[in-house]
């Protein structure tokens, strides 16, 4: 194996967001049920979290379950919810030891009936790790970017209605302060696996100036090398933010 040069820390993104897509196709190619792909996807996620932590990346946001994913079969949704519970039960202590701060982007309490144990596990993970100062791990779950924006708009509208907020004083900053990611850096790099060229309602606000990295690799195959390639590609981008 050729020796790899270390990644230049100064050129790493502060905030990486990942649309972990392609689990179903990965399983299908192996003649297996979709659930098999989701299980493999959890393993891939574990490594990517570890590597993000090792590299000192400030925030990692992963799309685990969208507000639209409830449309899937009861069997698949049940399997995903089972994996979620298993993940949080098994990994919480280790993530906590690593000083990882777990946050959930999305409507936990709006999850459907039958997911009470998941909801409790999520609240527990947030509480247990909220004062940690290491990697911020955002898990987007029952998450929709449009819903997040509407939620922020409602908070501000209520304040305006009760007289505690002057609508004219609303700025990008005060609006962003009501999003789930309120105090985090904007997304620098967004990765989507499995080759799909769309956002699927992910981080619509936060990705305003994010660099896109799309790979055909299916999520369960997205390993340390694949992540490294994405980070290297990012380090070679010329970001202009509208400037000349
Ligand atoms: C991503 O993989 C995982 C979730 C959406 C939960 P998919 O399940 O969307 O896999 P494909 O896109 O059907 O291959
Ligand atoms: C986006 O993937 C959601 C997650 C990865 C959790 P989907 O597979 O749900 O997106 P579409 O349906 O292809 O747009
Ligand atoms: Mg998909």
mmCIF file of C-alpha atoms and ligand atoms in Angstrom:
data_model
loop_
_atom_site.group_PDB
_atom_site.id
_atom_site.type_symbol
_atom_site.label_atom_id
_atom_site.label_comp_id
_atom_site.label_asym_id
_atom_site.label_seq_id
_atom_site.Cartn_x
_atom_site.Cartn_y
_atom_site.Cartn_z
ATOM 1 C CA UNK A 1 0.000 0.000 0.000
ATOM 2 C CA UNK A 2 1.346 3.436 -0.842
ATOM 3 C CA UNK A 3 2.045 5.730 2.058
ATOM 4 C CA UNK A 4 -0.714 8.318 2.453
ATOM 5 C CA UNK A 5 0.160 11.894 3.210
ATOM 6 C CA UNK A 6 -1.647 13.213 6.278
ATOM 7 C CA UNK A 7 -4.625 15.454 5.575
ATOM 8 C CA UNK A 8 -3.808 19.123 6.147
ATOM 9 C CA UNK A 9 -5.817 20.095 9.249
ATOM 10 C CA UNK A 10 -6.063 23.689 8.039
ATOM 11 C CA UNK A 11 -7.897 22.511 4.926
ATOM 12 C CA UNK A 12 -10.398 20.245 6.634
ATOM 13 C CA UNK A 13 -14.070 21.180 6.795
ATOM 14 C CA UNK A 14 -15.371 22.262 10.181
ATOM 15 C CA UNK A 15 -18.795 20.808 9.528
ATOM 16 C CA UNK A 16 -19.440 17.733 7.381
ATOM 17 C CA UNK A 17 -22.957 16.581 6.510
ATOM 18 C CA UNK A 18 -23.658 13.173 5.015
ATOM 19 C CA UNK A 19 -26.682 11.765 3.208
ATOM 20 C CA UNK A 20 -26.054 8.094 3.930
ATOM 21 C CA UNK A 21 -27.819 6.629 0.912
ATOM 22 C CA UNK A 22 -27.785 3.301 -0.901
ATOM 23 C CA UNK A 23 -28.279 0.722 1.854
ATOM 24 C CA UNK A 24 -31.208 -0.882 0.054
ATOM 25 C CA UNK A 25 -29.355 -1.213 -3.251
ATOM 26 C CA UNK A 26 -26.297 -2.570 -1.477
ATOM 27 C CA UNK A 27 -28.408 -5.351 0.030
ATOM 28 C CA UNK A 28 -30.283 -6.023 -3.207
ATOM 29 C CA UNK A 29 -27.021 -6.586 -5.059
ATOM 30 C CA UNK A 30 -26.286 -9.317 -2.584
ATOM 31 C CA UNK A 31 -29.746 -10.853 -2.924
ATOM 32 C CA UNK A 32 -30.530 -9.823 0.636
ATOM 33 C CA UNK A 33 -33.407 -7.891 2.242
ATOM 34 C CA UNK A 34 -33.048 -4.100 2.588
ATOM 35 C CA UNK A 35 -32.655 -4.461 6.340
ATOM 36 C CA UNK A 36 -29.369 -6.245 5.786
ATOM 37 C CA UNK A 37 -28.123 -3.096 4.078
ATOM 38 C CA UNK A 38 -29.240 -0.920 6.967
ATOM 39 C CA UNK A 39 -27.297 -3.099 9.401
ATOM 40 C CA UNK A 40 -24.174 -2.755 7.271
ATOM 41 C CA UNK A 41 -24.846 0.981 7.102
ATOM 42 C CA UNK A 42 -24.598 1.271 10.877
ATOM 43 C CA UNK A 43 -21.130 -0.314 10.756
ATOM 44 C CA UNK A 44 -20.019 2.200 8.132
ATOM 45 C CA UNK A 45 -21.337 5.043 10.267
ATOM 46 C CA UNK A 46 -19.367 3.856 13.288
ATOM 47 C CA UNK A 47 -16.065 4.193 11.399
ATOM 48 C CA UNK A 48 -16.918 7.576 9.915
ATOM 49 C CA UNK A 49 -17.766 8.944 13.362
ATOM 50 C CA UNK A 50 -14.470 7.605 14.713
ATOM 51 C CA UNK A 51 -12.495 9.129 11.880
ATOM 52 C CA UNK A 52 -14.246 12.501 12.193
ATOM 53 C CA UNK A 53 -13.387 12.497 15.883
ATOM 54 C CA UNK A 54 -9.754 11.566 15.236
ATOM 55 C CA UNK A 55 -9.411 14.330 12.661
ATOM 56 C CA UNK A 56 -10.799 16.924 15.038
ATOM 57 C CA UNK A 57 -13.743 17.838 12.827
ATOM 58 C CA UNK A 58 -16.055 20.136 14.784
ATOM 59 C CA UNK A 59 -19.446 18.844 13.655
ATOM 60 C CA UNK A 60 -20.696 15.809 11.750
ATOM 61 C CA UNK A 61 -24.331 15.669 10.687
ATOM 62 C CA UNK A 62 -25.721 12.420 9.344
ATOM 63 C CA UNK A 63 -29.109 11.894 7.741
ATOM 64 C CA UNK A 64 -30.507 8.824 9.431
ATOM 65 C CA UNK A 65 -34.266 9.085 8.791
ATOM 66 C CA UNK A 66 -36.242 11.752 6.976
ATOM 67 C CA UNK A 67 -39.796 12.921 7.601
ATOM 68 C CA UNK A 68 -40.563 11.249 4.260
ATOM 69 C CA UNK A 69 -39.036 7.887 5.199
ATOM 70 C CA UNK A 70 -42.188 6.973 7.178
ATOM 71 C CA UNK A 71 -43.663 6.170 3.738
ATOM 72 C CA UNK A 72 -41.636 2.958 3.654
ATOM 73 C CA UNK A 73 -43.106 -0.432 4.569
ATOM 74 C CA UNK A 74 -43.909 -1.094 8.217
ATOM 75 C CA UNK A 75 -41.344 -3.858 8.120
ATOM 76 C CA UNK A 76 -38.527 -1.584 6.963
ATOM 77 C CA UNK A 77 -39.465 1.261 9.309
ATOM 78 C CA UNK A 78 -39.655 -1.233 12.192
ATOM 79 C CA UNK A 79 -36.215 -2.589 11.353
ATOM 80 C CA UNK A 80 -34.736 0.918 11.143
ATOM 81 C CA UNK A 81 -36.274 1.851 14.495
ATOM 82 C CA UNK A 82 -34.902 -1.365 15.982
ATOM 83 C CA UNK A 83 -31.408 -0.523 14.754
ATOM 84 C CA UNK A 84 -31.724 2.976 16.106
ATOM 85 C CA UNK A 85 -32.544 1.737 19.583
ATOM 86 C CA UNK A 86 -29.757 -0.822 19.445
ATOM 87 C CA UNK A 87 -27.275 1.800 18.287
ATOM 88 C CA UNK A 88 -28.053 4.260 21.057
ATOM 89 C CA UNK A 89 -28.125 1.574 23.711
ATOM 90 C CA UNK A 90 -24.797 0.068 22.651
ATOM 91 C CA UNK A 91 -22.806 3.131 21.627
ATOM 92 C CA UNK A 92 -23.810 5.793 24.117
ATOM 93 C CA UNK A 93 -21.165 5.068 26.720
ATOM 94 C CA UNK A 94 -18.347 4.889 24.211
ATOM 95 C CA UNK A 95 -19.397 8.106 22.483
ATOM 96 C CA UNK A 96 -19.655 9.769 25.858
ATOM 97 C CA UNK A 97 -16.154 8.578 26.773
ATOM 98 C CA UNK A 98 -14.914 10.134 23.553
ATOM 99 C CA UNK A 99 -16.398 13.462 24.652
ATOM 100 C CA UNK A 100 -18.856 13.397 21.713
ATOM 101 C CA UNK A 101 -21.865 15.684 22.056
ATOM 102 C CA UNK A 102 -24.934 13.988 20.567
ATOM 103 C CA UNK A 103 -27.711 16.129 19.186
ATOM 104 C CA UNK A 104 -30.827 15.126 17.332
ATOM 105 C CA UNK A 105 -31.987 17.291 14.450
ATOM 106 C CA UNK A 106 -35.652 16.611 13.967
ATOM 107 C CA UNK A 107 -38.884 16.161 15.838
ATOM 108 C CA UNK A 108 -38.275 13.456 18.456
ATOM 109 C CA UNK A 109 -41.562 13.931 20.276
ATOM 110 C CA UNK A 110 -43.460 13.950 16.984
ATOM 111 C CA UNK A 111 -42.361 10.400 16.178
ATOM 112 C CA UNK A 112 -45.321 8.014 15.809
ATOM 113 C CA UNK A 113 -46.802 5.817 18.516
ATOM 114 C CA UNK A 114 -44.808 2.680 19.079
ATOM 115 C CA UNK A 115 -41.484 4.523 19.132
ATOM 116 C CA UNK A 116 -41.604 5.530 22.803
ATOM 117 C CA UNK A 117 -38.496 3.530 23.668
ATOM 118 C CA UNK A 118 -36.589 5.171 20.836
ATOM 119 C CA UNK A 119 -37.726 8.607 21.945
ATOM 120 C CA UNK A 120 -36.582 7.910 25.507
ATOM 121 C CA UNK A 121 -33.195 6.628 24.302
ATOM 122 C CA UNK A 122 -32.701 9.740 22.189
ATOM 123 C CA UNK A 123 -33.521 12.096 25.052
ATOM 124 C CA UNK A 124 -31.170 10.136 27.282
ATOM 125 C CA UNK A 125 -28.304 10.353 24.759
ATOM 126 C CA UNK A 126 -28.755 14.114 24.394
ATOM 127 C CA UNK A 127 -28.860 14.655 28.137
ATOM 128 C CA UNK A 128 -25.938 12.409 28.901
ATOM 129 C CA UNK A 129 -23.623 14.084 26.397
ATOM 130 C CA UNK A 130 -24.832 17.685 26.329
ATOM 131 C CA UNK A 131 -21.879 19.154 28.195
ATOM 132 C CA UNK A 132 -19.280 17.243 26.146
ATOM 133 C CA UNK A 133 -16.885 19.458 24.260
ATOM 134 C CA UNK A 134 -15.598 17.115 21.510
ATOM 135 C CA UNK A 135 -17.137 16.256 18.161
ATOM 136 C CA UNK A 136 -20.720 17.439 17.767
ATOM 137 C CA UNK A 137 -22.594 14.488 16.308
ATOM 138 C CA UNK A 138 -25.901 15.588 14.841
ATOM 139 C CA UNK A 139 -28.215 12.758 13.940
ATOM 140 C CA UNK A 140 -30.969 13.956 11.625
ATOM 141 C CA UNK A 141 -33.961 11.838 12.486
ATOM 142 C CA UNK A 142 -37.588 12.442 11.661
ATOM 143 C CA UNK A 143 -35.922 15.423 10.035
ATOM 144 C CA UNK A 144 -37.038 17.621 7.150
ATOM 145 C CA UNK A 145 -35.254 20.795 6.110
ATOM 146 C CA UNK A 146 -38.480 22.572 5.187
ATOM 147 C CA UNK A 147 -40.081 21.565 8.486
ATOM 148 C CA UNK A 148 -37.043 22.906 10.344
ATOM 149 C CA UNK A 149 -37.396 26.291 8.636
ATOM 150 C CA UNK A 150 -41.136 26.456 9.315
ATOM 151 C CA UNK A 151 -40.497 25.594 12.961
ATOM 152 C CA UNK A 152 -38.037 28.490 13.277
ATOM 153 C CA UNK A 153 -40.480 30.835 11.532
ATOM 154 C CA UNK A 154 -43.212 29.869 14.019
ATOM 155 C CA UNK A 155 -41.003 30.622 17.025
ATOM 156 C CA UNK A 156 -40.227 34.083 15.660
ATOM 157 C CA UNK A 157 -43.844 34.709 14.613
ATOM 158 C CA UNK A 158 -45.046 33.918 18.143
ATOM 159 C CA UNK A 159 -42.537 36.348 19.626
ATOM 160 C CA UNK A 160 -43.582 39.011 17.161
ATOM 161 C CA UNK A 161 -47.242 38.375 17.991
ATOM 162 C CA UNK A 162 -46.687 38.735 21.751
ATOM 163 C CA UNK A 163 -44.690 41.901 21.210
ATOM 164 C CA UNK A 164 -41.310 40.627 22.402
ATOM 165 C CA UNK A 165 -39.760 40.738 18.931
ATOM 166 C CA UNK A 166 -39.678 43.512 16.358
ATOM 167 C CA UNK A 167 -40.083 41.760 12.959
ATOM 168 C CA UNK A 168 -37.732 44.314 11.433
ATOM 169 C CA UNK A 169 -34.964 43.088 13.704
ATOM 170 C CA UNK A 170 -34.970 39.588 12.168
ATOM 171 C CA UNK A 171 -31.702 38.814 10.373
ATOM 172 C CA UNK A 172 -30.112 35.683 8.897
ATOM 173 C CA UNK A 173 -28.311 35.293 12.237
ATOM 174 C CA UNK A 174 -31.386 35.597 14.454
ATOM 175 C CA UNK A 175 -33.271 33.228 12.149
ATOM 176 C CA UNK A 176 -30.443 30.665 12.131
ATOM 177 C CA UNK A 177 -30.400 30.844 15.927
ATOM 178 C CA UNK A 178 -33.799 29.088 15.927
ATOM 179 C CA UNK A 179 -32.659 26.157 13.795
ATOM 180 C CA UNK A 180 -31.591 22.830 15.316
ATOM 181 C CA UNK A 181 -27.979 23.674 14.468
ATOM 182 C CA UNK A 182 -28.197 27.117 16.131
ATOM 183 C CA UNK A 183 -24.654 27.470 17.482
ATOM 184 C CA UNK A 184 -22.784 25.316 14.972
ATOM 185 C CA UNK A 185 -20.667 26.349 11.997
ATOM 186 C CA UNK A 186 -22.426 26.262 8.615
ATOM 187 C CA UNK A 187 -21.979 23.080 6.609
ATOM 188 C CA UNK A 188 -18.717 23.172 4.632
ATOM 189 C CA UNK A 189 -18.965 19.811 2.928
ATOM 190 C CA UNK A 190 -22.012 17.744 2.059
ATOM 191 C CA UNK A 191 -21.452 14.179 0.960
ATOM 192 C CA UNK A 192 -24.090 12.013 -0.707
ATOM 193 C CA UNK A 193 -23.417 8.374 -1.400
ATOM 194 C CA UNK A 194 -25.063 6.164 -4.040
ATOM 195 C CA UNK A 195 -24.866 8.738 -6.825
ATOM 196 C CA UNK A 196 -28.215 10.499 -6.340
ATOM 197 C CA UNK A 197 -28.072 14.172 -7.305
ATOM 198 C CA UNK A 198 -30.539 15.708 -4.869
ATOM 199 C CA UNK A 199 -30.837 17.089 -1.350
ATOM 200 C CA UNK A 200 -33.945 15.135 -0.328
ATOM 201 C CA UNK A 201 -34.983 17.846 2.148
ATOM 202 C CA UNK A 202 -31.678 17.813 4.049
ATOM 203 C CA UNK A 203 -30.216 20.935 5.705
ATOM 204 C CA UNK A 204 -31.698 23.372 3.192
ATOM 205 C CA UNK A 205 -30.613 26.420 5.150
ATOM 206 C CA UNK A 206 -27.261 25.193 6.438
ATOM 207 C CA UNK A 207 -25.977 24.097 3.022
ATOM 208 C CA UNK A 208 -26.215 27.572 1.457
ATOM 209 C CA UNK A 209 -22.496 27.562 0.616
ATOM 210 C CA UNK A 210 -21.614 23.911 1.217
ATOM 211 C CA UNK A 211 -19.361 22.103 -1.225
ATOM 212 C CA UNK A 212 -21.022 19.061 -2.778
ATOM 213 C CA UNK A 213 -19.312 15.721 -3.007
ATOM 214 C CA UNK A 214 -21.300 12.957 -4.681
ATOM 215 C CA UNK A 215 -19.941 9.453 -4.946
ATOM 216 C CA UNK A 216 -21.388 6.335 -6.555
ATOM 217 C CA UNK A 217 -20.150 4.308 -3.594
ATOM 218 C CA UNK A 218 -23.108 2.885 -1.683
ATOM 219 C CA UNK A 219 -23.224 3.870 1.993
ATOM 220 C CA UNK A 220 -22.250 0.474 3.505
ATOM 221 C CA UNK A 221 -19.083 0.582 1.354
ATOM 222 C CA UNK A 222 -18.179 4.134 2.366
ATOM 223 C CA UNK A 223 -15.048 3.417 4.410
ATOM 224 C CA UNK A 224 -12.117 5.418 5.763
ATOM 225 C CA UNK A 225 -10.499 5.624 2.330
ATOM 226 C CA UNK A 226 -13.678 6.865 0.717
ATOM 227 C CA UNK A 227 -14.057 9.507 3.426
ATOM 228 C CA UNK A 228 -10.451 10.512 2.998
ATOM 229 C CA UNK A 229 -11.017 10.982 -0.736
ATOM 230 C CA UNK A 230 -13.982 13.236 -0.026
ATOM 231 C CA UNK A 231 -11.948 15.316 2.426
ATOM 232 C CA UNK A 232 -9.099 15.565 -0.026
ATOM 233 C CA UNK A 233 -11.440 16.704 -2.776
ATOM 234 C CA UNK A 234 -12.790 19.336 -0.397
ATOM 235 C CA UNK A 235 -9.302 20.586 0.454
ATOM 236 C CA UNK A 236 -8.715 21.300 -3.251
ATOM 237 C CA UNK A 237 -11.900 23.285 -3.792
ATOM 238 C CA UNK A 238 -11.752 26.994 -4.389
ATOM 239 C CA UNK A 239 -14.547 28.492 -2.281
ATOM 240 C CA UNK A 240 -15.525 31.984 -3.322
ATOM 241 C CA UNK A 241 -18.747 32.663 -1.411
ATOM 242 C CA UNK A 242 -19.854 34.968 -4.162
ATOM 243 C CA UNK A 243 -16.629 36.915 -4.276
ATOM 244 C CA UNK A 244 -14.497 37.263 -7.388
HETATM 245 C C1 LIG B 1 -30.397 5.082 3.073
HETATM 246 O O1 LIG B 1 -30.470 3.979 2.240
HETATM 247 C C2 LIG B 1 -30.903 4.800 4.457
HETATM 248 C C3 LIG B 1 -32.189 5.420 4.777
HETATM 249 C C4 LIG B 1 -32.897 6.185 4.004
HETATM 250 C C5 LIG B 1 -32.719 5.153 6.099
HETATM 251 P P1 LIG B 1 -31.790 3.634 1.436
HETATM 252 O O2 LIG B 1 -32.636 2.754 2.291
HETATM 253 O O3 LIG B 1 -32.445 4.853 0.948
HETATM 254 O O4 LIG B 1 -31.195 2.786 0.233
HETATM 255 P P2 LIG B 1 -31.595 2.886 -1.283
HETATM 256 O O5 LIG B 1 -31.493 4.329 -1.683
HETATM 257 O O6 LIG B 1 -32.997 2.373 -1.410
HETATM 258 O O7 LIG B 1 -30.593 2.023 -1.995
HETATM 259 C C1 LIG B 2 -32.479 10.464 2.095
HETATM 260 O O1 LIG B 2 -32.464 9.300 1.366
HETATM 261 C C2 LIG B 2 -32.760 10.164 3.535
HETATM 262 C C3 LIG B 2 -31.704 9.446 4.237
HETATM 263 C C4 LIG B 2 -30.533 9.091 3.774
HETATM 264 C C5 LIG B 2 -32.006 9.146 5.617
HETATM 265 P P1 LIG B 2 -33.751 8.739 0.594
HETATM 266 O O2 LIG B 2 -33.343 7.445 -0.002
HETATM 267 O O3 LIG B 2 -34.905 8.734 1.516
HETATM 268 O O4 LIG B 2 -33.988 9.866 -0.491
HETATM 269 P P2 LIG B 2 -34.750 9.798 -1.898
HETATM 270 O O5 LIG B 2 -36.092 9.178 -1.635
HETATM 271 O O6 LIG B 2 -33.916 8.952 -2.805
HETATM 272 O O7 LIG B 2 -34.801 11.214 -2.347
HETATM 273 MG MG1 LIG B 3 -32.248 5.978 -0.744
#
